[in-house]
Tab-separated table of C-alpha atoms and ligand atoms in Angstrom:
chain	number	residue	atom	x	y	z
A	1	MET	CA	0.000	0.000	0.000
A	2	GLY	CA	2.988	2.312	0.515
A	3	VAL	CA	4.054	4.785	3.166
A	4	TYR	CA	2.200	8.094	3.183
A	5	ILE	CA	4.043	10.963	4.884
A	6	LEU	CA	2.549	14.369	5.590
A	7	ALA	CA	5.396	16.869	6.011
A	8	ILE	CA	5.349	20.318	7.584
A	9	GLU	CA	7.993	23.044	7.140
A	10	SER	CA	7.773	26.371	9.000
A	11	SER	CA	11.362	27.282	9.881
A	12	CYS	CA	11.402	30.790	8.441
A	13	ASP	CA	8.857	32.739	6.400
A	14	ASP	CA	7.300	30.044	4.193
A	15	THR	CA	4.498	27.842	5.491
A	16	SER	CA	4.621	24.584	3.581
A	17	ALA	CA	2.981	21.156	3.667
A	18	ALA	CA	3.604	18.197	1.369
A	19	VAL	CA	2.425	14.614	0.969
A	20	LEU	CA	4.658	11.823	-0.297
A	21	LYS	CA	3.844	8.236	-1.123
A	22	ASP	CA	7.178	6.515	-0.468
A	23	ASN	CA	9.682	8.674	-2.386
A	24	VAL	CA	7.078	10.043	-4.809
A	25	LEU	CA	5.852	13.591	-4.262
A	26	LEU	CA	2.044	13.830	-4.386
A	27	SER	CA	1.661	17.488	-3.349
A	28	ASN	CA	3.800	20.402	-2.184
A	29	VAL	CA	1.991	23.568	-1.093
A	30	ILE	CA	4.007	26.670	-0.171
A	31	ALA	CA	2.467	29.863	1.226
A	32	ASN	CA	4.895	32.784	1.049
A	33	GLN	CA	4.500	35.624	3.527
A	34	ASP	CA	4.314	38.960	1.734
A	35	VAL	CA	4.055	40.832	5.035
A	36	HIS	CA	7.871	41.022	5.357
A	37	ALA	CA	8.537	42.800	2.042
A	38	GLN	CA	7.857	46.274	3.448
A	39	TYR	CA	10.455	45.712	6.211
A	40	GLY	CA	13.222	44.518	3.884
A	41	GLY	CA	13.660	41.247	5.800
A	42	VAL	CA	11.849	38.632	7.856
A	43	VAL	CA	10.229	39.991	11.050
A	44	PRO	CA	10.124	36.924	13.359
A	45	GLU	CA	7.019	37.969	15.292
A	46	LEU	CA	5.054	38.554	12.081
A	47	ALA	CA	6.341	35.278	10.621
A	48	SER	CA	4.972	33.187	13.489
A	49	ARG	CA	1.608	34.941	13.293
A	50	ALA	CA	1.417	34.333	9.546
A	51	HIS	CA	2.299	30.644	10.086
A	52	GLN	CA	-0.620	30.420	12.541
A	53	GLN	CA	-2.956	31.775	9.888
A	54	ASN	CA	-1.549	29.664	7.051
A	55	ILE	CA	-0.900	26.279	8.600
A	56	ILE	CA	-4.384	24.733	8.474
A	57	PRO	CA	-5.304	25.961	4.959
A	58	VAL	CA	-1.879	24.866	3.659
A	59	VAL	CA	-2.145	21.366	5.188
A	60	SER	CA	-5.744	21.011	3.945
A	61	LYS	CA	-4.661	21.942	0.426
A	62	ALA	CA	-1.697	19.550	0.516
A	63	LEU	CA	-4.015	16.670	1.529
A	64	ALA	CA	-6.613	17.687	-1.072
A	65	ASP	CA	-4.004	18.005	-3.864
A	66	ALA	CA	-2.657	14.567	-2.940
A	67	LYS	CA	-6.248	13.225	-2.859
A	68	ILE	CA	-5.649	11.535	0.460
A	69	SER	CA	-7.695	11.408	3.637
A	70	PRO	CA	-5.729	11.897	6.910
A	71	LYS	CA	-6.730	8.381	8.006
A	72	TYR	CA	-4.343	6.902	5.404
A	73	LEU	CA	-1.308	8.830	6.649
A	74	SER	CA	1.522	6.660	8.011
A	75	ALA	CA	3.401	9.432	9.862
A	76	ILE	CA	3.877	13.177	10.177
A	77	ALA	CA	7.311	14.676	9.546
A	78	PHE	CA	8.192	18.187	10.650
A	79	THR	CA	11.149	20.559	10.665
A	80	ARG	CA	12.508	20.647	14.212
A	81	GLY	CA	15.256	23.195	13.438
A	82	PRO	CA	17.321	25.195	12.790
A	83	GLY	CA	15.236	28.300	12.195
A	84	LEU	CA	13.233	31.011	13.924
A	85	LEU	CA	11.889	29.604	17.164
A	86	GLY	CA	8.465	31.262	16.947
A	87	SER	CA	8.046	30.008	13.382
A	88	LEU	CA	9.204	26.482	14.189
A	89	LEU	CA	6.862	26.284	17.182
A	90	VAL	CA	3.821	26.640	14.941
A	91	GLY	CA	4.803	23.714	12.690
A	92	VAL	CA	6.072	21.564	15.574
A	93	SER	CA	2.906	22.088	17.647
A	94	PHE	CA	0.668	21.427	14.677
A	95	ALA	CA	2.552	18.241	13.746
A	96	LYS	CA	2.385	16.930	17.322
A	97	ALA	CA	-1.327	17.655	17.701
A	98	PHE	CA	-2.197	16.057	14.359
A	99	ALA	CA	-0.034	12.978	14.965
A	100	TYR	CA	-1.544	12.555	18.425
A	101	ALA	CA	-5.088	12.901	17.096
A	102	LEU	CA	-4.422	10.360	14.339
A	103	GLN	CA	-2.363	8.113	16.652
A	104	ILE	CA	0.469	7.877	14.116
A	105	PRO	CA	4.252	8.339	14.551
A	106	LEU	CA	5.968	11.688	14.523
A	107	VAL	CA	9.279	12.136	12.681
A	108	GLU	CA	11.609	15.074	13.294
A	109	VAL	CA	13.741	16.405	10.442
A	110	ASP	CA	16.716	18.775	10.365
A	111	HIS	CA	16.073	21.557	7.849
A	112	LEU	CA	19.503	21.317	6.198
A	113	GLN	CA	19.379	17.535	5.911
A	114	GLY	CA	16.008	18.116	4.254
A	115	HIS	CA	17.541	20.490	1.676
A	116	ILE	CA	20.202	17.890	0.854
A	117	LEU	CA	17.821	14.918	0.741
A	118	SER	CA	15.481	16.804	-1.630
A	119	HIS	CA	17.647	15.205	-4.341
A	120	PHE	CA	16.121	11.808	-3.500
A	121	ILE	CA	12.532	12.734	-4.327
A	122	TYR	CA	11.592	10.589	-7.305
A	123	LYS	CA	12.255	12.165	-10.727
A	124	ASP	CA	13.282	11.078	-14.231
A	125	THR	CA	16.985	11.697	-13.660
A	126	PRO	CA	19.140	9.638	-11.265
A	127	SER	CA	19.692	10.768	-7.659
A	128	PRO	CA	23.243	11.421	-6.390
A	129	LYS	CA	25.342	8.370	-5.586
A	130	PHE	CA	27.009	8.163	-2.163
A	131	PRO	CA	29.410	9.623	-1.234
A	132	PHE	CA	28.672	13.000	-2.800
A	133	LEU	CA	29.435	16.612	-1.990
A	134	CYS	CA	26.552	19.010	-1.511
A	135	LEU	CA	26.986	22.761	-1.523
A	136	CYS	CA	24.157	23.796	0.767
A	137	VAL	CA	23.499	27.496	0.232
A	138	SER	CA	20.566	29.309	1.792
A	139	GLY	CA	19.661	32.503	3.621
A	140	GLY	CA	20.989	31.093	6.880
A	141	HIS	CA	23.695	28.604	5.852
A	142	THR	CA	26.584	28.082	3.473
A	143	GLN	CA	28.212	24.706	3.823
A	144	ILE	CA	30.020	22.036	1.896
A	145	VAL	CA	28.675	18.740	3.170
A	146	LYS	CA	30.145	15.305	2.459
A	147	VAL	CA	27.130	13.028	2.276
A	148	ASN	CA	28.141	9.412	2.982
A	149	ASP	CA	24.601	8.112	3.397
A	150	TYR	CA	21.088	9.510	3.977
A	151	PHE	CA	21.858	10.504	7.558
A	152	ASP	CA	25.634	10.237	7.611
A	153	MET	CA	26.722	13.748	6.701
A	154	GLU	CA	29.927	15.643	7.522
A	155	ILE	CA	30.126	19.427	7.275
A	156	ILE	CA	33.599	19.988	5.857
A	157	GLY	CA	33.306	23.703	5.159
A	158	THR	CA	31.078	26.478	6.447
A	159	THR	CA	30.789	30.243	6.499
A	160	ILE	CA	32.421	31.978	9.424
A	161	ASP	CA	30.032	34.939	9.164
A	162	ASP	CA	27.274	35.710	6.611
A	163	ALA	CA	25.584	33.040	4.502
A	164	ALA	CA	25.650	33.382	0.695
A	165	GLY	CA	21.885	34.109	0.594
A	166	GLU	CA	22.383	36.732	3.290
A	167	ALA	CA	25.069	38.364	1.121
A	168	PHE	CA	22.616	38.493	-1.811
A	169	ASP	CA	19.883	39.906	0.452
A	170	LYS	CA	22.137	42.533	2.076
A	171	VAL	CA	23.491	43.746	-1.260
A	172	ALA	CA	19.920	43.952	-2.586
A	173	LYS	CA	18.930	46.005	0.446
A	174	ILE	CA	21.826	48.413	-0.152
A	175	LEU	CA	20.563	48.771	-3.744
A	176	ASP	CA	16.994	49.354	-2.516
A	177	LEU	CA	15.750	46.160	-4.171
A	178	PRO	CA	12.845	44.198	-2.662
A	179	TYR	CA	13.310	41.332	-0.177
A	180	PRO	CA	14.335	38.544	-0.731
A	181	GLY	CA	17.099	40.053	-2.817
A	182	GLY	CA	18.612	36.917	-4.372
A	183	PRO	CA	16.037	36.378	-7.144
A	184	MET	CA	16.089	40.071	-8.118
A	185	VAL	CA	19.896	40.303	-8.191
A	186	ASP	CA	19.887	37.138	-10.321
A	187	LYS	CA	17.390	38.689	-12.763
A	188	LEU	CA	19.136	42.070	-13.103
A	189	ALA	CA	22.561	40.436	-13.362
A	190	LYS	CA	21.491	38.734	-16.604
A	191	GLU	CA	21.663	42.147	-18.328
A	192	GLY	CA	24.918	43.216	-16.672
A	193	ASN	CA	28.670	42.749	-17.069
A	194	PRO	CA	30.126	40.517	-14.325
A	195	ARG	CA	33.582	42.085	-14.802
A	196	ALA	CA	32.395	45.716	-14.622
A	197	PHE	CA	33.442	46.146	-10.979
A	198	SER	CA	35.443	44.116	-8.525
A	199	PHE	CA	35.117	43.940	-4.757
A	200	SER	CA	37.644	42.679	-2.256
A	201	GLN	CA	36.841	39.659	-0.139
A	202	ALA	CA	38.487	37.477	2.486
A	203	HIS	CA	40.288	34.338	1.302
A	204	LEU	CA	40.216	31.704	4.005
A	205	GLN	CA	42.248	28.534	4.271
A	206	GLY	CA	40.523	25.193	3.727
A	207	TYR	CA	36.890	24.941	2.716
A	208	ASN	CA	35.451	27.737	4.843
A	209	TYR	CA	33.739	30.846	3.530
A	210	SER	CA	33.419	34.476	4.590
A	211	PHE	CA	30.985	36.886	2.958
A	212	SER	CA	30.745	39.797	5.378
A	213	GLY	CA	33.883	41.519	3.986
A	214	LEU	CA	32.492	41.326	0.466
A	215	LYS	CA	29.279	43.030	1.543
A	216	THR	CA	31.265	45.790	3.326
A	217	SER	CA	33.494	46.259	0.280
A	218	PHE	CA	30.365	46.623	-1.883
A	219	LEU	CA	28.872	49.119	0.566
A	220	TYR	CA	32.006	51.320	0.681
A	221	PHE	CA	32.477	51.148	-3.087
A	222	LEU	CA	28.924	52.342	-3.650
A	223	ARG	CA	29.142	55.013	-0.956
A	224	ASP	CA	32.242	56.515	-2.661
A	225	ARG	CA	30.670	56.417	-6.135
A	226	LEU	CA	27.448	57.976	-4.894
A	227	LYS	CA	29.445	60.952	-3.578
A	228	GLU	CA	30.551	61.645	-7.165
A	229	ASP	CA	27.239	60.784	-8.843
A	230	ALA	CA	23.973	60.468	-6.896
A	231	ASP	CA	22.476	58.340	-9.705
A	232	PHE	CA	25.407	55.895	-9.885
A	233	ALA	CA	23.473	52.928	-8.459
A	234	GLN	CA	20.531	53.419	-10.808
A	235	LYS	CA	22.755	53.919	-13.876
A	236	HIS	CA	24.854	50.817	-13.161
A	237	LEU	CA	22.302	48.569	-11.450
A	238	ASN	CA	22.709	45.612	-13.806
A	239	ASP	CA	26.499	45.752	-13.743
A	240	LEU	CA	26.549	46.061	-9.957
A	241	CYS	CA	24.307	42.992	-9.611
A	242	ALA	CA	26.287	40.993	-12.172
A	243	SER	CA	29.617	41.891	-10.550
A	244	ILE	CA	28.658	41.089	-6.961
A	245	GLN	CA	26.925	37.885	-8.074
A	246	TYR	CA	30.082	36.884	-9.945
A	247	GLU	CA	32.172	37.383	-6.783
A	248	ILE	CA	29.784	35.349	-4.615
A	249	ILE	CA	29.500	32.463	-7.103
A	250	ASN	CA	33.228	32.492	-7.784
A	251	SER	CA	33.950	32.184	-4.088
A	252	LEU	CA	31.378	29.374	-3.658
A	253	MET	CA	32.793	27.423	-6.590
A	254	LYS	CA	36.483	27.780	-5.646
A	255	LYS	CA	36.050	25.926	-2.352
A	256	LEU	CA	33.755	23.347	-3.915
A	257	VAL	CA	36.364	22.572	-6.585
A	258	LEU	CA	39.074	22.345	-3.933
A	259	ALA	CA	37.027	19.963	-1.779
A	260	ALA	CA	36.068	17.800	-4.772
A	261	LYS	CA	39.718	17.523	-5.854
A	262	ASP	CA	41.034	16.777	-2.361
A	263	LEU	CA	38.374	14.172	-1.598
A	264	LYS	CA	38.362	12.789	-5.164
A	265	ILE	CA	34.575	13.033	-5.362
A	266	LYS	CA	32.934	13.669	-8.712
A	267	GLU	CA	29.322	13.436	-7.643
A	268	ILE	CA	28.346	17.038	-6.828
A	269	ALA	CA	25.008	18.543	-5.761
A	270	ILE	CA	23.725	21.956	-4.752
A	271	ALA	CA	20.781	22.656	-2.452
A	272	GLY	CA	19.065	25.526	-0.620
A	273	GLY	CA	17.539	28.794	-1.843
A	274	VAL	CA	20.694	30.108	-3.531
A	275	SER	CA	20.873	26.939	-5.646
A	276	ALA	CA	18.034	28.550	-7.640
A	277	ASN	CA	20.559	31.130	-8.889
A	278	SER	CA	20.931	30.848	-12.663
A	279	CYS	CA	24.594	31.886	-12.651
A	280	LEU	CA	25.466	29.317	-9.960
A	281	GLN	CA	23.653	26.611	-11.932
A	282	GLN	CA	25.425	27.552	-15.180
A	283	THR	CA	28.838	27.793	-13.515
A	284	LEU	CA	28.292	24.433	-11.810
A	285	LYS	CA	27.415	22.775	-15.120
A	286	GLU	CA	30.478	24.265	-16.853
A	287	THR	CA	32.799	23.399	-13.977
A	288	GLY	CA	31.289	19.921	-13.875
A	289	GLN	CA	32.089	19.413	-17.553
A	290	ARG	CA	35.673	20.542	-17.006
A	291	TYR	CA	36.268	18.141	-14.102
A	292	GLY	CA	34.083	15.228	-15.226
A	293	TRP	CA	31.560	15.695	-12.413
A	294	THR	CA	27.998	14.439	-12.392
A	295	VAL	CA	26.075	17.471	-11.159
A	296	HIS	CA	22.707	17.501	-9.398
A	297	ILE	CA	20.603	20.681	-9.385
A	298	PRO	CA	17.201	20.773	-7.647
A	299	SER	CA	14.122	22.126	-9.408
A	300	LEU	CA	13.085	25.662	-8.389
A	301	LYS	CA	10.278	24.444	-6.096
A	302	LEU	CA	12.676	22.134	-4.293
A	303	SER	CA	15.522	24.636	-3.906
A	304	THR	CA	13.860	27.294	-1.756
A	305	ASP	CA	12.136	26.243	1.471
A	306	ASN	CA	9.482	23.563	0.997
A	307	ALA	CA	7.932	20.665	2.881
A	308	ALA	CA	8.624	18.069	0.169
A	309	MET	CA	12.259	17.909	1.278
A	310	ILE	CA	11.127	17.370	4.874
A	311	GLY	CA	8.844	14.609	3.619
A	312	ILE	CA	11.587	12.674	1.847
A	313	ALA	CA	13.886	12.904	4.879
A	314	GLY	CA	10.906	11.828	7.011
A	315	TYR	CA	10.305	8.857	4.717
A	316	TYR	CA	13.861	7.533	5.158
A	317	LYS	CA	13.656	8.031	8.932
A	318	TYR	CA	10.270	6.290	9.011
A	319	GLN	CA	11.828	3.303	7.267
A	320	LYS	CA	14.483	3.145	9.991
A	321	GLY	CA	11.777	3.397	12.670
A	322	GLU	CA	13.280	6.657	13.949
A	323	PHE	CA	10.327	8.318	15.598
A	324	CYS	CA	10.248	11.282	17.907
A	325	PRO	CA	8.436	11.703	21.238
A	326	LEU	CA	5.606	14.171	21.778
A	327	ASP	CA	7.734	16.286	24.119
A	328	ALA	CA	10.280	17.181	21.378
A	329	VAL	CA	11.044	20.910	21.264
A	330	PRO	CA	12.362	22.907	18.313
A	331	TYR	CA	15.979	24.116	18.134
A	332	SER	CA	17.002	27.411	16.591
A	333	ARG	CA	20.666	26.637	15.857
A	334	GLN	CA	22.281	23.761	14.015
A	335	THR	CA	23.106	20.890	16.338
A	336	LYS	CA	24.927	18.411	14.091
B	1	KG4	O1	16.604	27.868	1.554
B	1	KG4	P1	15.882	29.165	1.613
B	1	KG4	O2	14.558	29.278	0.913
B	1	KG4	O3	15.652	29.603	3.109
B	1	KG4	C1	16.599	29.384	4.089
B	1	KG4	O4	16.699	28.230	4.571
B	1	KG4	O5	17.333	30.369	4.395
B	1	KG4	O6	16.881	30.287	1.043
B	1	KG4	C2	16.506	31.628	0.964
B	1	KG4	C3	17.657	32.413	0.375
B	1	KG4	C4	17.438	33.933	0.400
B	1	KG4	O7	18.602	34.537	0.929
B	1	KG4	C5	17.239	34.279	-1.067
B	1	KG4	O8	17.676	35.578	-1.416
B	1	KG4	C6	18.075	33.223	-1.745
B	1	KG4	O9	17.840	32.051	-1.013
B	1	KG4	N1	17.697	33.016	-3.154
B	1	KG4	C7	18.505	33.308	-4.178
B	1	KG4	C8	17.768	33.038	-5.363
B	1	KG4	N2	16.530	32.565	-5.001
B	1	KG4	C9	16.516	32.552	-3.636
B	1	KG4	N3	19.757	33.788	-4.209
B	1	KG4	C10	20.320	34.003	-5.411
B	1	KG4	N4	19.675	33.784	-6.581
B	1	KG4	C11	18.411	33.294	-6.595
B	1	KG4	N5	17.796	33.062	-7.761
B	2	ZN	ZN1	16.175	26.547	3.751
């Protein structure tokens, strides 16, 4: 009959629910929260309130889209962390209450493991073979992860300050672009010259990243140009976006190439919101051709936050019988 998992994701500002039958995605509903746009970033208090409003309609739609009655569900998977505590609490509490009412197991999922395991949702193309490297790039994290098995993952590189998505968002804010900035920078950069301007950035040893210096360099560069010409940002918007995007992607790729060479791994994946970036995807494909990699790029709906990825991680945990007690509490910071 198959395993039916209802998955809930509410770690930041997207309320999402998905239903999977084994590794096949039946529905994936995502409600974005427009309320944050006017503040130029996620306001945690408003995010948890919006989750409260969205959670039941989103779950109802996910069940309806999947054409499944709750009585057929095998388990409920939820994001336990990391993320905003107030946001997580809504999804965690809902998942517990629903699992208790249905008397079915509860499965906790780590948000970043979810991003990585999104590659195992059934599709026409093959999933990554173990061991593979996954560049996990989102608004909160930037990591190179060596994935030995579904739940055997080693973080071999990480950012020491800002995440790559945060760098995109901060640069967009400086340029007065709407939040989240990544998609807009990506769009404008398509019409710009990536070599128009260059910005200095920290070069760390090993596989670690640093993006806060790059953002500061961008800020000071713009501040100096604006003194000479108040319209500089408007006149050179596309070039500014293309140039900063080039620097971020270049930095991401350098460490990924280094790690792949050192560890002799040719199976390479990207995951997380920034993996939706068209320049990153293109650069990854080109680099992959040069080094003989097999590259894995998630579809747009599976790159930014979604419950489908929580569902697939939940499915593998369900198979192992790894259930979670009803007194589980969310965590805001990464624990593993
Ligand atoms: O994974 P995600 O949806 O949420 C977190 O777990 O943080 O990632 C959101 C991040 C934001 O910083 C957003 O600007 C970035 O992903 N992002 C992009 C693109 N689409 C989303 N960054 C660059 N280019 C994009 N096309
Ligand atoms: Zn995420």
